Short mmCIF file of C-alpha atoms (C1' of nucleotides) in Angstrom, two decimals:
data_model
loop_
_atom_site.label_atom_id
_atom_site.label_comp_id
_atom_site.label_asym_id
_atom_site.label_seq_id
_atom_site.Cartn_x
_atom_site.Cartn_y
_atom_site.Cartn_z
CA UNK J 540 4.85 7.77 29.36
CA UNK J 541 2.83 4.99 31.05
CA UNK J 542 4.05 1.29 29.70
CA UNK J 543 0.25 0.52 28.68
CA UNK J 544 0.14 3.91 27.12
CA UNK J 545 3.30 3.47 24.96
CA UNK J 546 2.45 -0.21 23.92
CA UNK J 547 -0.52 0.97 22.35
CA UNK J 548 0.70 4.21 20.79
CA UNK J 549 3.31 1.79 19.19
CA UNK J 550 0.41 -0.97 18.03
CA UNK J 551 -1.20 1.99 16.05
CA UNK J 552 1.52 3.20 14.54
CA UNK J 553 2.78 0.03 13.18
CA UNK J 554 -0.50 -0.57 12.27
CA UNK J 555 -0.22 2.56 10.15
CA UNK J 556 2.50 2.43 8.50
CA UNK J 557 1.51 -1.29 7.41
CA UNK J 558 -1.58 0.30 6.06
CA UNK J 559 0.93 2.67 4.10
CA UNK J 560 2.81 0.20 2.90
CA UNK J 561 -0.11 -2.10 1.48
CA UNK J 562 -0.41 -4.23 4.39
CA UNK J 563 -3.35 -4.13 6.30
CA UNK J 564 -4.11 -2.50 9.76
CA UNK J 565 -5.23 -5.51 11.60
CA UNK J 566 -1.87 -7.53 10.07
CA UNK J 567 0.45 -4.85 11.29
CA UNK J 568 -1.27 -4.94 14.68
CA UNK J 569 -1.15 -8.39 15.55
CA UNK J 570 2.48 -8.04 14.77
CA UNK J 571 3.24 -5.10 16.89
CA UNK J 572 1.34 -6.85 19.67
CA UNK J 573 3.48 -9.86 19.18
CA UNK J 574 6.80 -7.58 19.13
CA UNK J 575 6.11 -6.15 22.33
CA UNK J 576 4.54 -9.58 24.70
CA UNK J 577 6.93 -10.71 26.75
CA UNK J 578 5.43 -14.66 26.51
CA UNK J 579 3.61 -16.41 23.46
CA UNK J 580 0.21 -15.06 22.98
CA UNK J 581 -3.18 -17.27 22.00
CA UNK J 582 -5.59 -16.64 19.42
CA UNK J 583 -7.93 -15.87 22.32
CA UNK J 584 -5.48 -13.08 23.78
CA UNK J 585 -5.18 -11.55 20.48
CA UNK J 586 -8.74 -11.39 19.87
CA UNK J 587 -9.25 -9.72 23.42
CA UNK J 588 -6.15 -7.35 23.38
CA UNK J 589 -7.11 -5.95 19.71
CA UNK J 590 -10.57 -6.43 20.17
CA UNK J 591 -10.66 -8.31 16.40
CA UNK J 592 -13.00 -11.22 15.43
CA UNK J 593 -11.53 -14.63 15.58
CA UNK J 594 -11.73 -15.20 11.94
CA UNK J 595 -9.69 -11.85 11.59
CA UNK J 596 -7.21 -12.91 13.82
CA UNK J 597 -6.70 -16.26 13.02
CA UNK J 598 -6.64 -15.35 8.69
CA UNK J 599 -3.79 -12.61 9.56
CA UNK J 600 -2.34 -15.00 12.01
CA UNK J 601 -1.37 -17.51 9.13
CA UNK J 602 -0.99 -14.64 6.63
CA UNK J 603 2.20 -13.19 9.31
CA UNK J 604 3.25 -16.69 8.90
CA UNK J 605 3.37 -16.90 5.74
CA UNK J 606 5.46 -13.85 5.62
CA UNK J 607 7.70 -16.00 7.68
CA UNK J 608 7.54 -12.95 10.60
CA UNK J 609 5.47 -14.92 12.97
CA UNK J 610 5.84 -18.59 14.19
CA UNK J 611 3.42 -21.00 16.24
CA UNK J 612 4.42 -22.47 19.12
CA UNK J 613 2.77 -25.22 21.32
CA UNK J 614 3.19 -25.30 25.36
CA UNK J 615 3.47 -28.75 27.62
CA UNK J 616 -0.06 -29.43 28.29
CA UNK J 617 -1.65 -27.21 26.76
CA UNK J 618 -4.43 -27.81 23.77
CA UNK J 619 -4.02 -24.42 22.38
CA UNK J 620 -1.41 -23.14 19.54
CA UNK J 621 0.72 -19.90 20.88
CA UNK J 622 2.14 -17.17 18.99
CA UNK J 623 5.64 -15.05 18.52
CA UNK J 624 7.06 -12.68 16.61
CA UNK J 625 10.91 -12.60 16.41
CA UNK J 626 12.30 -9.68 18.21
CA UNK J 627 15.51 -9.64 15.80
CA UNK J 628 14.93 -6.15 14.41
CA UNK J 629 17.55 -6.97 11.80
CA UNK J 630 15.73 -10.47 10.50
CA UNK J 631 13.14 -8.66 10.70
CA UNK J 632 14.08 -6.53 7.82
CA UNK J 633 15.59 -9.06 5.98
CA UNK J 634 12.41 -11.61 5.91
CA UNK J 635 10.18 -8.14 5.05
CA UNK J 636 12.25 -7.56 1.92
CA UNK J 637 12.60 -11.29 0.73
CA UNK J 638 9.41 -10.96 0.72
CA UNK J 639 8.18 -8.19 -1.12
CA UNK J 640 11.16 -8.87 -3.50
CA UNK J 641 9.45 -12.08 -4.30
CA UNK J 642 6.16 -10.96 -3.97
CA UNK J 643 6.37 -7.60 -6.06
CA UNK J 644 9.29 -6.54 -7.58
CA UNK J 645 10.25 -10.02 -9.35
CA UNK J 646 6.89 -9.63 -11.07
CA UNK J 647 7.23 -6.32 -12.52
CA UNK J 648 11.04 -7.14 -14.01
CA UNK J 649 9.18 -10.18 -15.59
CA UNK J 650 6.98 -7.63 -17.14
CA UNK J 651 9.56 -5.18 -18.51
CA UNK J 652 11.61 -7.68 -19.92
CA UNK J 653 8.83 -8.99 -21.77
CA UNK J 654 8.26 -5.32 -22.95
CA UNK J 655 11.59 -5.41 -25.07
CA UNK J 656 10.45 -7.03 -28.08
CA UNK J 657 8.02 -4.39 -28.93
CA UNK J 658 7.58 -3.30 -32.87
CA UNK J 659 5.27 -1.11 -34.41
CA UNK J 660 5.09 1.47 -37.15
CA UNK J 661 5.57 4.80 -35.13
CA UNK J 662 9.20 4.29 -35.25
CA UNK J 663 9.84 7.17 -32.75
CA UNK J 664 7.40 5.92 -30.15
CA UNK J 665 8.57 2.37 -30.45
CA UNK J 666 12.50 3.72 -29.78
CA UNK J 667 11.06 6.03 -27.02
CA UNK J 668 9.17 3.41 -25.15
CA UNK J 669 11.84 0.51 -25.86
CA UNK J 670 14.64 3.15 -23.93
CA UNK J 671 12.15 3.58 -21.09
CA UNK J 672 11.39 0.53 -20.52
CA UNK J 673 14.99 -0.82 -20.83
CA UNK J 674 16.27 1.46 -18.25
CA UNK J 675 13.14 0.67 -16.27
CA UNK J 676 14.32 -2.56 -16.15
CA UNK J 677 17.73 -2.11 -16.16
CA UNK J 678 17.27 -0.08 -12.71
CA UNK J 679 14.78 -2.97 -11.43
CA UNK J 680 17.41 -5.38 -11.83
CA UNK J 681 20.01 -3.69 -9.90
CA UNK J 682 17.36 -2.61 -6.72
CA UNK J 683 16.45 -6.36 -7.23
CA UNK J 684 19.96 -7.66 -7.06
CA UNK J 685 20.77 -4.98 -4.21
CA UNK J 686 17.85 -6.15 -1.71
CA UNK J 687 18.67 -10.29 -2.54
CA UNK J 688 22.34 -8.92 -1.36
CA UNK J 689 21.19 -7.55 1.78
CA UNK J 690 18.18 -10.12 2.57
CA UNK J 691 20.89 -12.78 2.38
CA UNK J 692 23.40 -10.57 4.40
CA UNK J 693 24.77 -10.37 8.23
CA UNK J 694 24.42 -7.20 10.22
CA UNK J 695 28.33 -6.80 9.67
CA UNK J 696 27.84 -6.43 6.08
CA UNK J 697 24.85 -3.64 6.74
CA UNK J 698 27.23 -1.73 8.91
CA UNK J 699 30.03 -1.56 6.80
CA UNK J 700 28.13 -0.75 3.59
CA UNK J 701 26.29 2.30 6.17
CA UNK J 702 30.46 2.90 6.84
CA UNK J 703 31.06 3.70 3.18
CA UNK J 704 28.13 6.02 2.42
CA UNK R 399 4.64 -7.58 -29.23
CA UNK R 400 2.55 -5.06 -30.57
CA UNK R 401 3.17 -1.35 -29.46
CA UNK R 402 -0.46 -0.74 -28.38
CA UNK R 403 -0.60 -3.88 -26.59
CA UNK R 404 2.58 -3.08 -24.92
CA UNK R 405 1.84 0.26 -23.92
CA UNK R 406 -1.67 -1.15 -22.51
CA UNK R 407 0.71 -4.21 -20.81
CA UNK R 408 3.21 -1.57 -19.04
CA UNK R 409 -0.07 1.37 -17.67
CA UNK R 410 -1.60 -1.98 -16.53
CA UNK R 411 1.57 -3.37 -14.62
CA UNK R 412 2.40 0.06 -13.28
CA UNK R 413 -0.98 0.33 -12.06
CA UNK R 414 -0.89 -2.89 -10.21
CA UNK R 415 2.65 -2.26 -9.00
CA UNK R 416 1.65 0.81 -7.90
CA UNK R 417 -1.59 -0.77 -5.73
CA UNK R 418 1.02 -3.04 -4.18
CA UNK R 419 2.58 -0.25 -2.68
CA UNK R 420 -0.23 1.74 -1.59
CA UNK R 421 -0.53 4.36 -4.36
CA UNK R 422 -4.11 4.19 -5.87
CA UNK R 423 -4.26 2.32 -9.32
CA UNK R 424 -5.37 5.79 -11.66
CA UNK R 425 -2.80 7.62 -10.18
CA UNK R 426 -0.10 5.18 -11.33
CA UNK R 427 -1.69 4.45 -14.66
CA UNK R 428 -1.77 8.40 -15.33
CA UNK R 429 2.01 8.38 -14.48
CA UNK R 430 2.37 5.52 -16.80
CA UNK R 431 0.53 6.58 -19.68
CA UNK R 432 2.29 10.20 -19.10
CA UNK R 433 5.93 8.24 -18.88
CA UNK R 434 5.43 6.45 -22.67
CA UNK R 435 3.59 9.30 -23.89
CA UNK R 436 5.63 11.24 -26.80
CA UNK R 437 4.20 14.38 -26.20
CA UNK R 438 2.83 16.54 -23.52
CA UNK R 439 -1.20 15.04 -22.94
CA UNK R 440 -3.91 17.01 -21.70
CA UNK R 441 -6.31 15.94 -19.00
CA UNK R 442 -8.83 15.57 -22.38
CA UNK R 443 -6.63 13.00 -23.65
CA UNK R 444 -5.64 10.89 -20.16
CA UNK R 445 -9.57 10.94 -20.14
CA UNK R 446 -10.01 9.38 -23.39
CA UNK R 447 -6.98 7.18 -23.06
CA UNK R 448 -7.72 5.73 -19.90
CA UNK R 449 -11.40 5.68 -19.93
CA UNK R 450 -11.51 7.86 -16.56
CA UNK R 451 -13.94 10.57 -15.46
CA UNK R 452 -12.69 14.78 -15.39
CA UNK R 453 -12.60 14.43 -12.07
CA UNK R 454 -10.92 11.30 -11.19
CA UNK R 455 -8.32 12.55 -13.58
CA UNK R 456 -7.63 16.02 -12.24
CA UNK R 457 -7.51 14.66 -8.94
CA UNK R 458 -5.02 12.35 -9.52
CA UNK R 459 -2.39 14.75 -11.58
CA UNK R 460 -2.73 17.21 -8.68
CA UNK R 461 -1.51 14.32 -6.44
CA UNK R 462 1.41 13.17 -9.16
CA UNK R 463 2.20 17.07 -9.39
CA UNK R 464 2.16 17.04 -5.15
CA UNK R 465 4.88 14.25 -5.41
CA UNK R 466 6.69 16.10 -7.72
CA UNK R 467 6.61 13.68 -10.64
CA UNK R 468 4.29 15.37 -12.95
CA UNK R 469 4.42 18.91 -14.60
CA UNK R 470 2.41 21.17 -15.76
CA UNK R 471 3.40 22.70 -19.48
CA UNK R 472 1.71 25.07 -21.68
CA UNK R 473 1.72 25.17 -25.56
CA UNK R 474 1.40 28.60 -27.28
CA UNK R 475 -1.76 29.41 -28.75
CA UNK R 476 -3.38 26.93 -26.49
CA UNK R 477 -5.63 27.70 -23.56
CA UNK R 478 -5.45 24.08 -22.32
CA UNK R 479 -2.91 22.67 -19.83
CA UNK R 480 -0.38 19.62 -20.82
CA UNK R 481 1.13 17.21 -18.36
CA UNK R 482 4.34 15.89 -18.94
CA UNK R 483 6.24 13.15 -16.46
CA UNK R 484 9.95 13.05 -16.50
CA UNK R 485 11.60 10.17 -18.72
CA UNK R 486 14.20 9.98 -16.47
CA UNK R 487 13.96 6.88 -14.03
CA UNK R 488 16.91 7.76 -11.97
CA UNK R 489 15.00 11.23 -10.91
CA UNK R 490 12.38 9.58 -10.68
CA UNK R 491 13.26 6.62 -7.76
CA UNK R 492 15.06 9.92 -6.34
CA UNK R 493 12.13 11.65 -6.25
CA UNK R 494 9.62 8.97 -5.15
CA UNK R 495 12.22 7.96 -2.27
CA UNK R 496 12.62 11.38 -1.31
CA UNK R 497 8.97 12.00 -0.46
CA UNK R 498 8.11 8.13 0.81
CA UNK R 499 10.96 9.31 3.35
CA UNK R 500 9.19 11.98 4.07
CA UNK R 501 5.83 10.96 4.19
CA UNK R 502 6.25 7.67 5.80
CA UNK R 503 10.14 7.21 7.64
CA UNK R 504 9.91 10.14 9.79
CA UNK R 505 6.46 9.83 10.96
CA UNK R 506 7.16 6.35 12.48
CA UNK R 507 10.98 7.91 13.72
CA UNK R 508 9.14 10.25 15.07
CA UNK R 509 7.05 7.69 16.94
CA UNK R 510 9.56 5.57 18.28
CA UNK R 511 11.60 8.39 20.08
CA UNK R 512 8.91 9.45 21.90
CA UNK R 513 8.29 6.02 23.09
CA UNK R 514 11.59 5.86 24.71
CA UNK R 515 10.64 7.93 27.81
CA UNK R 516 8.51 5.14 28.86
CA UNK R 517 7.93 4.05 32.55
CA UNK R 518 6.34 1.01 34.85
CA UNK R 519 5.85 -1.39 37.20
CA UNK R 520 6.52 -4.30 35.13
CA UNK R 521 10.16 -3.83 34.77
CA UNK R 522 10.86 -6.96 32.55
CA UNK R 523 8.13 -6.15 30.17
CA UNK R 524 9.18 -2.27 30.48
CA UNK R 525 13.23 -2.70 29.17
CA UNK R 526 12.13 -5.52 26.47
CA UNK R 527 9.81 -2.41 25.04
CA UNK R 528 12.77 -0.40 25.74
CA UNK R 529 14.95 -2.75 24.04
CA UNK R 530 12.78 -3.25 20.93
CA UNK R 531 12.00 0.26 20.34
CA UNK R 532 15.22 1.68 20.82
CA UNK R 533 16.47 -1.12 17.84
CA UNK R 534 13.88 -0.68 16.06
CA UNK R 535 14.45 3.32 15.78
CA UNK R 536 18.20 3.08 15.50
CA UNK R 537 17.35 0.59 12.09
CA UNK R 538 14.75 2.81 11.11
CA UNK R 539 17.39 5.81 11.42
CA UNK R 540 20.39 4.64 9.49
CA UNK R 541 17.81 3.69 6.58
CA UNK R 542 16.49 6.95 6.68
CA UNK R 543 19.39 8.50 6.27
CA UNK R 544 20.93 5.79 3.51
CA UNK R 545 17.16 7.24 1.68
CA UNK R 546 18.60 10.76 1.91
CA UNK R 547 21.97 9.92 1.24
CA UNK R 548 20.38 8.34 -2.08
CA UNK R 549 17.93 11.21 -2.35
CA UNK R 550 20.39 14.01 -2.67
CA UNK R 551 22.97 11.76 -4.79
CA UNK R 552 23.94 11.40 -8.78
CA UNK R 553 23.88 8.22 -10.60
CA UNK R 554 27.56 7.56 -10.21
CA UNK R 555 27.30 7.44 -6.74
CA UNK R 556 24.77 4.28 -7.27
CA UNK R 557 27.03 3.16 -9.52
CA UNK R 558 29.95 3.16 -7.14
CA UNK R 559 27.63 1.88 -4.58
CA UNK R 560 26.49 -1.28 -6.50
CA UNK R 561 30.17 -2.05 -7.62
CA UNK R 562 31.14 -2.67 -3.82
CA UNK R 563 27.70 -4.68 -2.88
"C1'" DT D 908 -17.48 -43.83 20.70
"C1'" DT D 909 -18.66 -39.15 22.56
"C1'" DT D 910 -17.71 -34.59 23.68
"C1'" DA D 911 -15.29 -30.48 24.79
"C1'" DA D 912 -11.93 -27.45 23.20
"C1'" DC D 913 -10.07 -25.67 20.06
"C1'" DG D 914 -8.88 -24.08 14.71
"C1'" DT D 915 -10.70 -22.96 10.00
"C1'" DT D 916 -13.66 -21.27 6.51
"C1'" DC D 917 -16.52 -18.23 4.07
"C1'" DA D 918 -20.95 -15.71 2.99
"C1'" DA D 919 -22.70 -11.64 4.39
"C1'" DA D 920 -22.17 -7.14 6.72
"C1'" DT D 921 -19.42 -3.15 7.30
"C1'" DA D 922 -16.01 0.13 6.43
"C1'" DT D 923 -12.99 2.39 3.38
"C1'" DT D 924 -11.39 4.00 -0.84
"C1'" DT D 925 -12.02 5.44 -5.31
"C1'" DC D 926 -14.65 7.34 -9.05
"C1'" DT D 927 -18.19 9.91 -11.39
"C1'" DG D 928 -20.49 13.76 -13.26
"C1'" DA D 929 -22.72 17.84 -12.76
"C1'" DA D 930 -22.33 22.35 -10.80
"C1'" DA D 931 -19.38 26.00 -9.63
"C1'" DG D 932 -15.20 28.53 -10.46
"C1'" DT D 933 -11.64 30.67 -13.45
"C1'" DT D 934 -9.42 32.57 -17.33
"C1'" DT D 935 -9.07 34.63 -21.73
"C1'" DA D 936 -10.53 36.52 -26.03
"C1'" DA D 937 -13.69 39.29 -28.33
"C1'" DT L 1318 -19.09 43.17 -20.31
"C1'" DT L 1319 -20.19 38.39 -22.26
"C1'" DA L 1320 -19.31 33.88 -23.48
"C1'" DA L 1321 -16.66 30.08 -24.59
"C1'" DA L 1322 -13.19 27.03 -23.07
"C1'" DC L 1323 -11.37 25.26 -19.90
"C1'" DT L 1324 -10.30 23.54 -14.54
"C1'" DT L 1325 -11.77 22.42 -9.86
"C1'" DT L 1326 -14.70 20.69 -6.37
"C1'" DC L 1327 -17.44 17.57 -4.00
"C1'" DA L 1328 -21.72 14.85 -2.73
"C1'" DG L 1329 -23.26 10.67 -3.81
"C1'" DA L 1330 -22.49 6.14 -6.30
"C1'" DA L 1331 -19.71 2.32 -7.13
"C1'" DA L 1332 -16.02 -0.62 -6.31
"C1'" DT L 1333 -12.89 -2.77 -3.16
"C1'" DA L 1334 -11.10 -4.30 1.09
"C1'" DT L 1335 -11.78 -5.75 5.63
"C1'" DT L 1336 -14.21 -7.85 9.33
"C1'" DT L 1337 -17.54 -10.58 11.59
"C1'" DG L 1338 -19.65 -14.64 13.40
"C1'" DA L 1339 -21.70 -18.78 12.96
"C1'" DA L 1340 -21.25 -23.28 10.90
"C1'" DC L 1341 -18.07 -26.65 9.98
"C1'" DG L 1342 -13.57 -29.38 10.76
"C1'" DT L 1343 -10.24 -31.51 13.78
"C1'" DT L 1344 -8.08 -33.37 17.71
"C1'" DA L 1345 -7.50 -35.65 21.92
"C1'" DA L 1346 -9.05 -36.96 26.36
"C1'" DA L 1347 -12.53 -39.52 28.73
#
DNA sequence: TTTAACGTTCAAATATTTCTGAAAGTTTAA
DNA sequence: TTAAACTTTCAGAAATATTTGAACGTTAAA
């Protein structure tokens, strides 16, 4: 497969499978993009290779920062702010989960422990819900504490833990 | 709290938790409402419960039945159909991790291998896409397989799992 | 200062997804 | 058969998410 061919098979599918995991197309895109240059890209680059708006590029631009996946860079010289991704598949991985730890499962083990002190006359309901939501939470907490071990983890650790399964 | 406004707190947080991850919001608040229900509900009563057309309704159980979440049940002496979800939450993540794999994982594996036959003249640009891809699909590989490990496992597995994280 | 070269913002346009409700289909009991 | 009680489908409506582009900031060199 042609290099120009492959680069942009792999910008859609990233983009894809960002749009199936809530994030959105043009994000994932400007991502992949970055993943595969070989220099620092501009806004202006971007905006040509992915054919987006500036506005797009530059509001998923900061939002990939903020995600902590994509840093800015300035050249000697030059006026202009440059972009990269880091290529470190397995940082990669572990910045993506911090994340959406933080971002999403935090929130809904806040919610479920607040569920515990439920009451109510439907005495059967109450017990039903109060063991669903218990083990809810109690299952929460340990894919919670599970992902803060491996976000905070060296590749050693991953390998060794693949070892044992 | 209240039981009704903790059973309203929960369908609402599983909604949203489920729009974070890119399953539609009635879909997940079905699933809830089915999860603290006491008894099998027919699509009359989601309707009523969750202020949601026949349609939107029916829809949505076929896809919760499609993911294998969901059943169908029948009372005798009824002609109506009940849905029922399955209480249990370690099923459940099995379940939902078994078809995300599915659904998701192996598409993009899928990807990435076929990118790996790729050729041109840029030869520096050509074995960085090399490099990244080939990482990216060996990561994307061993989680895949930790997902079916977990798929296929019982709870004591987990259990022996967590104890050496 | 002024001005050119950028970066940022956001209201409006567009695209996408979800939802509704009525019509069509199906099943069962009489 | 017929008819009542349900389920399914789907075109259009509504809601939501994304994208654009032009106006507005900002910076730094002249």
């Amino acid at each position: 497969m042609e290099y120009n061919e492959a680069k942009d098979r792999f910008i859609r599918a990233w983009g894809t499978l960002g749009a199936n995991w809530g994030i959105n197309k043009a994000m994932a895109q400007i991502h992949a993009l970055l993943l595969v240059a070989t220099e620092p890209l501009s806004a202006e680059e971007i905006m040509e290779q992915l054919q987006m708006s500036r506005g797009n590029v530059n509001m998923n631009l900061r939002a990939l920062m903020d995600w902590g996946i994509v840093k800015k860079e300035h050249k000697v010289g030059e006026r202009k702010e440059f972009f990269t991704a880091g290529k470190d598949v397995w940082e990669l991985a572990k910045q993506v989960s911090r994340e959406r730890r933080r971002r999403e499962i935090e929130p809904i083990i806040q919610v479920l422990s607040e569920l515990q002190n439920v009451s109510g006359n439907d005495k059967k309901a109450v017990a039903e819900f109060k063991k669903l939501t218990s083990e809810l939470y109690e299952f929460s907490s340990q894919v919670d504490g599970m992902i803060e071990k491996f976000s905070k983890s060296d590749q050693t650790w991953f390998y060794k833990l693949l070892m044992k399964i």
